[in-house]
mmCIF file of C-alpha atoms and ligand atoms in Angstrom:
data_model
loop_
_atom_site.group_PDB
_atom_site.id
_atom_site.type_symbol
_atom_site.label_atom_id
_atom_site.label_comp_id
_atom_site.label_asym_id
_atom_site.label_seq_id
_atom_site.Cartn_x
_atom_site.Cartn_y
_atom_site.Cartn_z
ATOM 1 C CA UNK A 15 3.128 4.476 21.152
ATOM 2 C CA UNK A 16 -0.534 3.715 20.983
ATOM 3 C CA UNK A 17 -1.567 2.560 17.164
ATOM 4 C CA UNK A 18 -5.165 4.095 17.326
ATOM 5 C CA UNK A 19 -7.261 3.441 13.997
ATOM 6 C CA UNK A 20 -10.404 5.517 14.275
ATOM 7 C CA UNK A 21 -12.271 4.523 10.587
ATOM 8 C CA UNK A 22 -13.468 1.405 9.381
ATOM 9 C CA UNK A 23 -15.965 -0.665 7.884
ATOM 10 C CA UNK A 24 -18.252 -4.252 8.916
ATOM 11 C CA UNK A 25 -20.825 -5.940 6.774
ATOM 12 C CA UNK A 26 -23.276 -4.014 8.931
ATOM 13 C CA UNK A 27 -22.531 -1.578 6.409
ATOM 14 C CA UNK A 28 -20.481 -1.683 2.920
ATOM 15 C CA UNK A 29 -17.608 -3.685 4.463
ATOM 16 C CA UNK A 30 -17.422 -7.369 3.691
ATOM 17 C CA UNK A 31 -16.451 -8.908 7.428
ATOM 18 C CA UNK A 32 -19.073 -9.337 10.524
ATOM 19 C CA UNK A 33 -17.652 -6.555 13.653
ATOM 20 C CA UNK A 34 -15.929 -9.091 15.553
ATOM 21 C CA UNK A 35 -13.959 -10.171 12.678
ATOM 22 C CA UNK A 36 -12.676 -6.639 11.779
ATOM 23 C CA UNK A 37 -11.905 -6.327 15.574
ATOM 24 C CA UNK A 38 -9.556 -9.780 14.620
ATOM 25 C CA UNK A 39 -7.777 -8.665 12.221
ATOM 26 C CA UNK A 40 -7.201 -4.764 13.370
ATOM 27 C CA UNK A 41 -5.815 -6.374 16.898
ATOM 28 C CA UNK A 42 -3.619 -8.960 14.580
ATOM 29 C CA UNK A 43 -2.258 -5.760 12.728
ATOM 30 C CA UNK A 44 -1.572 -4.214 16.214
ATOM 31 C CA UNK A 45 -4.199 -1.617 16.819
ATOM 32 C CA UNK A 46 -4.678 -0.845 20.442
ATOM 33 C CA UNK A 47 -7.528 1.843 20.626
ATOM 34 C CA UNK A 48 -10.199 0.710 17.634
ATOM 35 C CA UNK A 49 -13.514 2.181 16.308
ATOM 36 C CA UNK A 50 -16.320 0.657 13.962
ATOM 37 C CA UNK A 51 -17.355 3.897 11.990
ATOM 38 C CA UNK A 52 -20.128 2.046 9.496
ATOM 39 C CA UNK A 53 -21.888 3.966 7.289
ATOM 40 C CA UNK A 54 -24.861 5.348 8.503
ATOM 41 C CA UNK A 55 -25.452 2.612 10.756
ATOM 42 C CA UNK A 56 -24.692 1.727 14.596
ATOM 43 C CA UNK A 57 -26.248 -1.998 14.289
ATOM 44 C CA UNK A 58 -22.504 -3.255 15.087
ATOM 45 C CA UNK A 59 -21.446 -1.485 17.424
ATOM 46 C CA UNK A 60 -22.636 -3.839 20.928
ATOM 47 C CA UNK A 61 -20.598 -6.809 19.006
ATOM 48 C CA UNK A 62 -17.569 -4.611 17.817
ATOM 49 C CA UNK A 63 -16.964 -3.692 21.722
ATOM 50 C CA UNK A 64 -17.491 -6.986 23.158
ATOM 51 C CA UNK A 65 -14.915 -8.337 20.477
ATOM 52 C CA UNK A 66 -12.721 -5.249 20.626
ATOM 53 C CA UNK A 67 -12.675 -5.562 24.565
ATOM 54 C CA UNK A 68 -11.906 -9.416 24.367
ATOM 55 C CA UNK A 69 -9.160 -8.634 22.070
ATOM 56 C CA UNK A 70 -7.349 -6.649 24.296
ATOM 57 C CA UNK A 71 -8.367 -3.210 22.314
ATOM 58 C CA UNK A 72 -9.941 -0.258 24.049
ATOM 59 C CA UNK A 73 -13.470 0.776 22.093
ATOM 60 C CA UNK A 74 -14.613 3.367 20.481
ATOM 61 C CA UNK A 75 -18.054 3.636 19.195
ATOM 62 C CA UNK A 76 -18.347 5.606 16.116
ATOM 63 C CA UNK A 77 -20.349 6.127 13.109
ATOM 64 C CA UNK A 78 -20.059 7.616 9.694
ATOM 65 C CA UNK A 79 -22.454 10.053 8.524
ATOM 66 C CA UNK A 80 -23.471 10.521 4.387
ATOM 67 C CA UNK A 81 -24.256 14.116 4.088
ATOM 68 C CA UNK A 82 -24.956 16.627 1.277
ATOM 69 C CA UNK A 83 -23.181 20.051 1.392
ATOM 70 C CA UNK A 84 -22.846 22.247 -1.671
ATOM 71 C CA UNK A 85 -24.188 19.707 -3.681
ATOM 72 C CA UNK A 86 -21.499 17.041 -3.224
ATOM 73 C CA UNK A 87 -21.679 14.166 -1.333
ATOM 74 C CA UNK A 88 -19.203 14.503 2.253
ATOM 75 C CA UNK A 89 -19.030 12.108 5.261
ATOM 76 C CA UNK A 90 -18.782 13.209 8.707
ATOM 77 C CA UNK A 91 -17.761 10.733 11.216
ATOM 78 C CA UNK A 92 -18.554 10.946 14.847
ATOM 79 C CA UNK A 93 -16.790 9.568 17.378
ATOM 80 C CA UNK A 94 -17.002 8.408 20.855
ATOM 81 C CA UNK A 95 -20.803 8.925 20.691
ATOM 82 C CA UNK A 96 -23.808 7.060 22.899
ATOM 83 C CA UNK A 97 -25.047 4.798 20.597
ATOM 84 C CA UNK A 98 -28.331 4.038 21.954
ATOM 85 C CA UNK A 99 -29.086 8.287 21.681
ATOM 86 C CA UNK A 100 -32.655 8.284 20.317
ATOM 87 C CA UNK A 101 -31.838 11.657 18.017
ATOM 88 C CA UNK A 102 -29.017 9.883 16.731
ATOM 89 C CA UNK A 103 -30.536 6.454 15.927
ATOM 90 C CA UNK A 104 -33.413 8.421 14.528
ATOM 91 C CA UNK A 105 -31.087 10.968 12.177
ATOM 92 C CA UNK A 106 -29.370 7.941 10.975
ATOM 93 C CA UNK A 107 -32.783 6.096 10.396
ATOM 94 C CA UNK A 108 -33.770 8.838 8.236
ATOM 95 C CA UNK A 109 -30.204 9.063 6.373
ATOM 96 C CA UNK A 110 -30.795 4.998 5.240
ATOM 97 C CA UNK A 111 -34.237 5.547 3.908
ATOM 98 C CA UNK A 112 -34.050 5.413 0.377
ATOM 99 C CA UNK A 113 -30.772 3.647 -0.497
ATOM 100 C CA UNK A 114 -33.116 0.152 -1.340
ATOM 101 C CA UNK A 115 -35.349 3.189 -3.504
ATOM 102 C CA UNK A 116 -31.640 4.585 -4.915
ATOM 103 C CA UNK A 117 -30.567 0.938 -5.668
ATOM 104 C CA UNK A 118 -33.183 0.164 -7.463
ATOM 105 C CA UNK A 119 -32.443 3.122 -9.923
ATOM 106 C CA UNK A 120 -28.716 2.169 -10.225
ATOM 107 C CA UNK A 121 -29.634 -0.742 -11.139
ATOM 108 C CA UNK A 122 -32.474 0.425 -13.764
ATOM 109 C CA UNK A 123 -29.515 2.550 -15.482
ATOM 110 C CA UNK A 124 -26.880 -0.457 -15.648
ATOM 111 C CA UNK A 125 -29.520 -2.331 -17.491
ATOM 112 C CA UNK A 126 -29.839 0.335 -20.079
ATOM 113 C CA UNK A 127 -25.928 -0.127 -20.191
ATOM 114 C CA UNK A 128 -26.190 -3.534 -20.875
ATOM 115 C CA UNK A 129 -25.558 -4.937 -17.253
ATOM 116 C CA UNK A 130 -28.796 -6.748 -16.301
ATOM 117 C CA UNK A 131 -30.146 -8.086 -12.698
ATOM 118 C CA UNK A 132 -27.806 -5.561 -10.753
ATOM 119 C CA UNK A 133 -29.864 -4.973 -8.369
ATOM 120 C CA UNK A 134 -30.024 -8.970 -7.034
ATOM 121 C CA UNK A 135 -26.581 -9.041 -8.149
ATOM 122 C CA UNK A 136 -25.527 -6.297 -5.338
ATOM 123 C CA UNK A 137 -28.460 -7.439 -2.945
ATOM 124 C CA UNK A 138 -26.123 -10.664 -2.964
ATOM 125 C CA UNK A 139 -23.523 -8.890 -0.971
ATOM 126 C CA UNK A 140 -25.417 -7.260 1.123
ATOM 127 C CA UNK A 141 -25.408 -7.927 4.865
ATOM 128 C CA UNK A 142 -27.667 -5.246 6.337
ATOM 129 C CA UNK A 143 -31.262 -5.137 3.825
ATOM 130 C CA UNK A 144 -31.170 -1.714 5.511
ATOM 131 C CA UNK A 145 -27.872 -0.702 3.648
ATOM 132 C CA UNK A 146 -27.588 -1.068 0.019
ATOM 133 C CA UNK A 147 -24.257 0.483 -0.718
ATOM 134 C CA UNK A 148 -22.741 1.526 -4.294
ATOM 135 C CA UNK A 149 -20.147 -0.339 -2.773
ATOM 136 C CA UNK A 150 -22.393 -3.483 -3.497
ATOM 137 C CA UNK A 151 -22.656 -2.787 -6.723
ATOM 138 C CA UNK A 152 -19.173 -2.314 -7.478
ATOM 139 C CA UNK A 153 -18.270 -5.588 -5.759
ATOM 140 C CA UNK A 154 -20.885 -7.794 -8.033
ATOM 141 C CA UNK A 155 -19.598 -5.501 -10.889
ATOM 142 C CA UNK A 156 -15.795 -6.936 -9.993
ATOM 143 C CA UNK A 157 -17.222 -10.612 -9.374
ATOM 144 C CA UNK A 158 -18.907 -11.042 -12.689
ATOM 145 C CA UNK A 159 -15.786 -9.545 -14.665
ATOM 146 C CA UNK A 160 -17.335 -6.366 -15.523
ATOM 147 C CA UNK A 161 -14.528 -4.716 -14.073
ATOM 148 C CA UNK A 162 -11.042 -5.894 -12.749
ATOM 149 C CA UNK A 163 -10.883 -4.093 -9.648
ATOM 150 C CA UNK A 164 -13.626 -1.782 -7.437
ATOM 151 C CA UNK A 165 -11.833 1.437 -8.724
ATOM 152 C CA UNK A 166 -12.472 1.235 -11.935
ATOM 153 C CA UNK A 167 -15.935 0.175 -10.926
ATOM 154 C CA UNK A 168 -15.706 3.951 -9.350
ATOM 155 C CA UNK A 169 -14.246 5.117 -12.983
ATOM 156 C CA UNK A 170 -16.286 3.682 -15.836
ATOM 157 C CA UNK A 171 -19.721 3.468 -13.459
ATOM 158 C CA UNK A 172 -21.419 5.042 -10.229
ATOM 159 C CA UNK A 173 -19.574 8.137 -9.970
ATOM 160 C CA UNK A 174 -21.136 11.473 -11.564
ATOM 161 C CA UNK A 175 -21.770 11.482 -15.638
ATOM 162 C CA UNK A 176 -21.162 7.763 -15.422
ATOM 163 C CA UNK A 177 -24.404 4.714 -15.624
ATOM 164 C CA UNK A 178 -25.549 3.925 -12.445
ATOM 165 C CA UNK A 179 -24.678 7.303 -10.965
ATOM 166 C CA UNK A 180 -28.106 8.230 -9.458
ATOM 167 C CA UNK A 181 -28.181 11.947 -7.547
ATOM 168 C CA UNK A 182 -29.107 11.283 -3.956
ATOM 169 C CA UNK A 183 -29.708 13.962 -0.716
ATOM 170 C CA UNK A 184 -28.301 12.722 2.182
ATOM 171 C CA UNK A 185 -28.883 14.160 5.636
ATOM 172 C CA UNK A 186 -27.540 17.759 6.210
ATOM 173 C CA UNK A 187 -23.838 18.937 7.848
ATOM 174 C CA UNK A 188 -25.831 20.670 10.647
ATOM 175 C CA UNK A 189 -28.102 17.691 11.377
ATOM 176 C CA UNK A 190 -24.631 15.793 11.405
ATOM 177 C CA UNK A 191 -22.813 17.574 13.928
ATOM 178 C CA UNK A 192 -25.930 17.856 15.952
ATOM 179 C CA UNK A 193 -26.755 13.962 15.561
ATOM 180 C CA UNK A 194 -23.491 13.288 16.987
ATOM 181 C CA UNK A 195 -22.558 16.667 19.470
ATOM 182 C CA UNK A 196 -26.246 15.828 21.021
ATOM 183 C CA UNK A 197 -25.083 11.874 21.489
ATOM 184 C CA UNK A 198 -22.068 13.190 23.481
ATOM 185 C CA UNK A 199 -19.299 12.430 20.487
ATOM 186 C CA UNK A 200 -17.205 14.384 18.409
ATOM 187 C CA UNK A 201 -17.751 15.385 14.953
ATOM 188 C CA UNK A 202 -14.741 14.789 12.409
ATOM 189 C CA UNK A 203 -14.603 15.707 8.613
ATOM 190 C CA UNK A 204 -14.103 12.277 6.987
ATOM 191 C CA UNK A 205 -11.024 12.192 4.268
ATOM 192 C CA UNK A 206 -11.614 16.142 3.568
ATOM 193 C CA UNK A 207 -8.901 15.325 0.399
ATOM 194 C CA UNK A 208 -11.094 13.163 -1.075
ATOM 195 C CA UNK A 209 -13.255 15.773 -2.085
ATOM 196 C CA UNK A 210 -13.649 18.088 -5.331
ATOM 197 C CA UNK A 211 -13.945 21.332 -3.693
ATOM 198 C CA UNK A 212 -11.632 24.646 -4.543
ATOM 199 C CA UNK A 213 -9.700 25.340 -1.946
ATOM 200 C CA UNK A 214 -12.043 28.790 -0.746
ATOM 201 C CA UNK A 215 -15.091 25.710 -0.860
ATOM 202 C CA UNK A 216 -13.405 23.749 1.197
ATOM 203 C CA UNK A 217 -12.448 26.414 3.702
ATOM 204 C CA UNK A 218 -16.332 27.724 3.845
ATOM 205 C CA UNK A 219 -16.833 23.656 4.562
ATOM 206 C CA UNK A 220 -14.112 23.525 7.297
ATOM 207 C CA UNK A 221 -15.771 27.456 8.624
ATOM 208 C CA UNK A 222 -19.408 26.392 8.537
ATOM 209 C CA UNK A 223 -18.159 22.940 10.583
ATOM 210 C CA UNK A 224 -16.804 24.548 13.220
ATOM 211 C CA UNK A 225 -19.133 27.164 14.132
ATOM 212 C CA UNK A 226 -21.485 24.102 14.096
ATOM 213 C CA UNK A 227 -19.143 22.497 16.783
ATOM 214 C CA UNK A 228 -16.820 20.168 14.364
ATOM 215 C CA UNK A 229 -13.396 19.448 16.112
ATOM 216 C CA UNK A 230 -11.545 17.575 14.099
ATOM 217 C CA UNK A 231 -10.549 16.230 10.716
ATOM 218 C CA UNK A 232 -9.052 12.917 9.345
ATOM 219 C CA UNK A 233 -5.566 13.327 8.380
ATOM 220 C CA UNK A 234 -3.846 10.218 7.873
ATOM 221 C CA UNK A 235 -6.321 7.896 6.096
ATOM 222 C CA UNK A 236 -6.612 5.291 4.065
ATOM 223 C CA UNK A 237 -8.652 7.638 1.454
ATOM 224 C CA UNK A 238 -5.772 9.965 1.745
ATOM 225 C CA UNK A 239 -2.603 10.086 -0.805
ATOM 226 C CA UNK A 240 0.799 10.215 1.278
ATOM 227 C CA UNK A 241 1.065 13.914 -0.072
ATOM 228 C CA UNK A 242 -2.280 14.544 1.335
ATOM 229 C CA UNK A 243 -1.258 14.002 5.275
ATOM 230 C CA UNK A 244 1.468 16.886 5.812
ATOM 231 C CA UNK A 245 -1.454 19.230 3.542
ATOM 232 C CA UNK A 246 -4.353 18.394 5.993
ATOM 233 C CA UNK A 247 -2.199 18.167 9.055
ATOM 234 C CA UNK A 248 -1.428 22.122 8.500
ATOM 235 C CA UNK A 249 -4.829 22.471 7.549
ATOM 236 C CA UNK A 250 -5.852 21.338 11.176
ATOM 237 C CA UNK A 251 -3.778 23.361 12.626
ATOM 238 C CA UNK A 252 -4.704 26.439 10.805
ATOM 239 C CA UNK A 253 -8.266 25.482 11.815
ATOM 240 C CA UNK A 254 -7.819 24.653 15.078
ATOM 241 C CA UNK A 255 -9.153 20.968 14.177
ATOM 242 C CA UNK A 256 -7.715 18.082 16.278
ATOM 243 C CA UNK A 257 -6.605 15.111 13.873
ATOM 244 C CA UNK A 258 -7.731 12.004 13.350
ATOM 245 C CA UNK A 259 -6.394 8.997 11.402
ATOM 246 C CA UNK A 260 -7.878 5.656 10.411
ATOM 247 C CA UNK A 261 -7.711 3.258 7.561
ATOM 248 C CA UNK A 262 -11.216 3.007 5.957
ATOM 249 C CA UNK A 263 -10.672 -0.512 5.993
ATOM 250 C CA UNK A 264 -13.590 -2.383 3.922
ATOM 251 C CA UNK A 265 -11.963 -5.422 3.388
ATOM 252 C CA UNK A 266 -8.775 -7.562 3.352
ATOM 253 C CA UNK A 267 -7.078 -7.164 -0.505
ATOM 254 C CA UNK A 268 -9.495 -4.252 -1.323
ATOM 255 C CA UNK A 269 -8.850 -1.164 0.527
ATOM 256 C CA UNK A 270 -6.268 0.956 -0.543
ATOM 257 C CA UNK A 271 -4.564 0.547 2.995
ATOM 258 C CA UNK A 272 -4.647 -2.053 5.377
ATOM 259 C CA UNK A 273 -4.033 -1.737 9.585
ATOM 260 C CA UNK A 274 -0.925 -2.421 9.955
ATOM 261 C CA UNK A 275 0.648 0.070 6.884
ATOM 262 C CA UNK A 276 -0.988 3.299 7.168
ATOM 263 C CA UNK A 277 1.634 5.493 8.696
ATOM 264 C CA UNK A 278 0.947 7.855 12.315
ATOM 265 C CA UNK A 279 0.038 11.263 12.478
ATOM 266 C CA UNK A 280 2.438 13.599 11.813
ATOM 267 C CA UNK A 281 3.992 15.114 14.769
ATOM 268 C CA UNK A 282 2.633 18.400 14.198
ATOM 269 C CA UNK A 283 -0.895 17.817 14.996
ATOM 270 C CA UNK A 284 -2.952 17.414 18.283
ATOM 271 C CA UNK A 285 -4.556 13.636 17.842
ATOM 272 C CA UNK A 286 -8.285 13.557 18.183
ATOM 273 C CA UNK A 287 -7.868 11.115 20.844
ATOM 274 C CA UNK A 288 -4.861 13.362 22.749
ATOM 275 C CA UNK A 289 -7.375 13.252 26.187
ATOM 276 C CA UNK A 290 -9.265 10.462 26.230
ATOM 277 C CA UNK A 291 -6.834 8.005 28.427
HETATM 278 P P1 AMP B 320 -22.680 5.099 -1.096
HETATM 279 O O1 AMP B 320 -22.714 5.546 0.343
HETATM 280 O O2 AMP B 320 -23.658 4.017 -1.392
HETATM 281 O O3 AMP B 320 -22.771 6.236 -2.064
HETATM 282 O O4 AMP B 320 -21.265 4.399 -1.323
HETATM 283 C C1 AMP B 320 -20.104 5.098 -1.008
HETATM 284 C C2 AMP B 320 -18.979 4.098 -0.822
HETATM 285 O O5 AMP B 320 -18.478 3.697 -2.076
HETATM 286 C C3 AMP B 320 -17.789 4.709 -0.109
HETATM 287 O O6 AMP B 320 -17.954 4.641 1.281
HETATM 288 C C4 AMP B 320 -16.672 3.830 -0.563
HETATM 289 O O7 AMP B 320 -16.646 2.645 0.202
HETATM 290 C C5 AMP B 320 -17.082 3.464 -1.970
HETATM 291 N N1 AMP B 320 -16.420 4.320 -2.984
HETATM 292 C C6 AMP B 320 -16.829 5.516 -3.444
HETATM 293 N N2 AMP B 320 -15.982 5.976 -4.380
HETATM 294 C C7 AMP B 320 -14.998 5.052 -4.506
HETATM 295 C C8 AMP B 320 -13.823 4.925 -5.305
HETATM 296 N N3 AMP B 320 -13.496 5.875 -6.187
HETATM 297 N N4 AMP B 320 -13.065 3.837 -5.149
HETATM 298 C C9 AMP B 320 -13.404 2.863 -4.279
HETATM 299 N N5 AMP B 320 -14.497 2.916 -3.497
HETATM 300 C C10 AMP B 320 -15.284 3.997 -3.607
HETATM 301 MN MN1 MN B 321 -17.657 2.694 2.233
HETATM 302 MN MN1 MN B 322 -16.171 7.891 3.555
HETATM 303 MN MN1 MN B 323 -15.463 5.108 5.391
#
């Protein structure tokens, strides 16, 4: 059986490791069909295939989208999408303007909290200037023994009521889908557990996606708990979504799952990628 990982993360975005390197280590954990899915961001995407190819992996250019729907930040990820589209590279553009702006005021509030110089501090890890990430922050907040991991970074700073948790309006779920549909790809509601929606919110989010031309949703992800993968897989089948799976790999020792452990789709579900080979 193919292992097909379909989510992760380069320092082209808010992972730590360059594309080529990520393409390493997913082939060393035994992925065969492999896509970059940074945030925002397609800068990697010409060296993640050349490495993926040269590794023996087949490609898949991808992306993954910040968006703002019902007031709550969601990510759609599109895959198998033309990565030199000029709507797309433009959409995404726009979606990046405004993080260096947005850093800038996370870093204002950790002063007021006593943490000074954030914003250096997370510029430090940065690898695209275009892409300051509150991943960033958590990972100079872990490095300077603020905190003793990145989630409870997530817990005690960053996330809503919490300092340096600065209210920002990413690009919309229609200009998503579109973005990506018009670049030939398909649209695929990123780790749809993750969110705090009631369960009618989430199935207006899941409604409104596919009448916009959404196919499919990640079920087996990194993001996911274990519980969480027979719940969405039923989900996309009461939907009609395909299903997609991938790690959200960010970085060797810090993501919640690495390649080679996060477990296959359940059998009950029609895989995203059931007629691309
Ligand atoms: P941003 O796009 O700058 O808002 O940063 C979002 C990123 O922060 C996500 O893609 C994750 O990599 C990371 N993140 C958000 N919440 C958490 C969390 N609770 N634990 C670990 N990482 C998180
Ligand atoms: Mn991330
Ligand atoms: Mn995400
Ligand atoms: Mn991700």
């Amino acid at each position: 059986m193919l292992k097909v990982d379909l989510h992760c993360h380069s320092s082209v975005s808010d992972g730590v490791l360059a594309p080529a390197d990520v393409a390493a280590h997913a082939r060393r954990a035994g992925v065969d069909v492999w896509a970059l899915t940074d945030h925002d961001e397609v800068g990697g995407t010409a060296a993640a295939r050349a490495a993926a190819l040269e590794q023996g992996m087949r490609f898949v250019a991808g992306v993954e989208i910040s968006i703002t729907w019902a007031n709550e930040t969601v990510h759609i990820v599109g895959l198998q999408i033309d990565e030199h589209d000029a709507a797309l590279k433009a959409g995404l553009a726009a979606t990046r303007a405004g993080r260096d702006a947005r850093g800038r005021e996370i870093a204002a509030q950790l002063a007021q909290a006593g943490i000074a110089d954030a914003y250096e501090g997370a510029l430090a890890y940065v690898g695209n200037p275009d892409l300051m990430s509150r991943t960033h922050f958590a990972r100079f907040l872990v490095d300077t023994g603020r905190c003793a991991n990145i989630p409870e970074v997530f817990r005690k700073y960053l996330s809503e009521g919490k300092p340096g948790y600065v209210p920002h309006r990413w690009a919309s779920l229609a200009d998503a889908v579109g973005w990506i549909r018009g670049a030939g790809g398909i649209a695929v509601i990123a780790h749809p557990g993750r969110y705090r929606f009631s369960d009618t919110a989430q199935g207006v989010l899941f409604d409104e996606f596919k009448q916009l031309g959404g196919a499919a949703i990640e079920v087996v992800t990194g993001s996911h708990t274990p519980d969480q993968y027979p719940e969405y897989a039923a989900l996309a089948n009461a939907y009609g979504f395909l299903a997609s799976r991938g790690t959200d790999f960010h970085a060797p020792g810090e993501s919640r799952v690495d390649f080679a452990a996060l477990p296959p789709l359940p059998a009950n579900v029609t895989p995203v990628w059931h007629d691309w080979f």
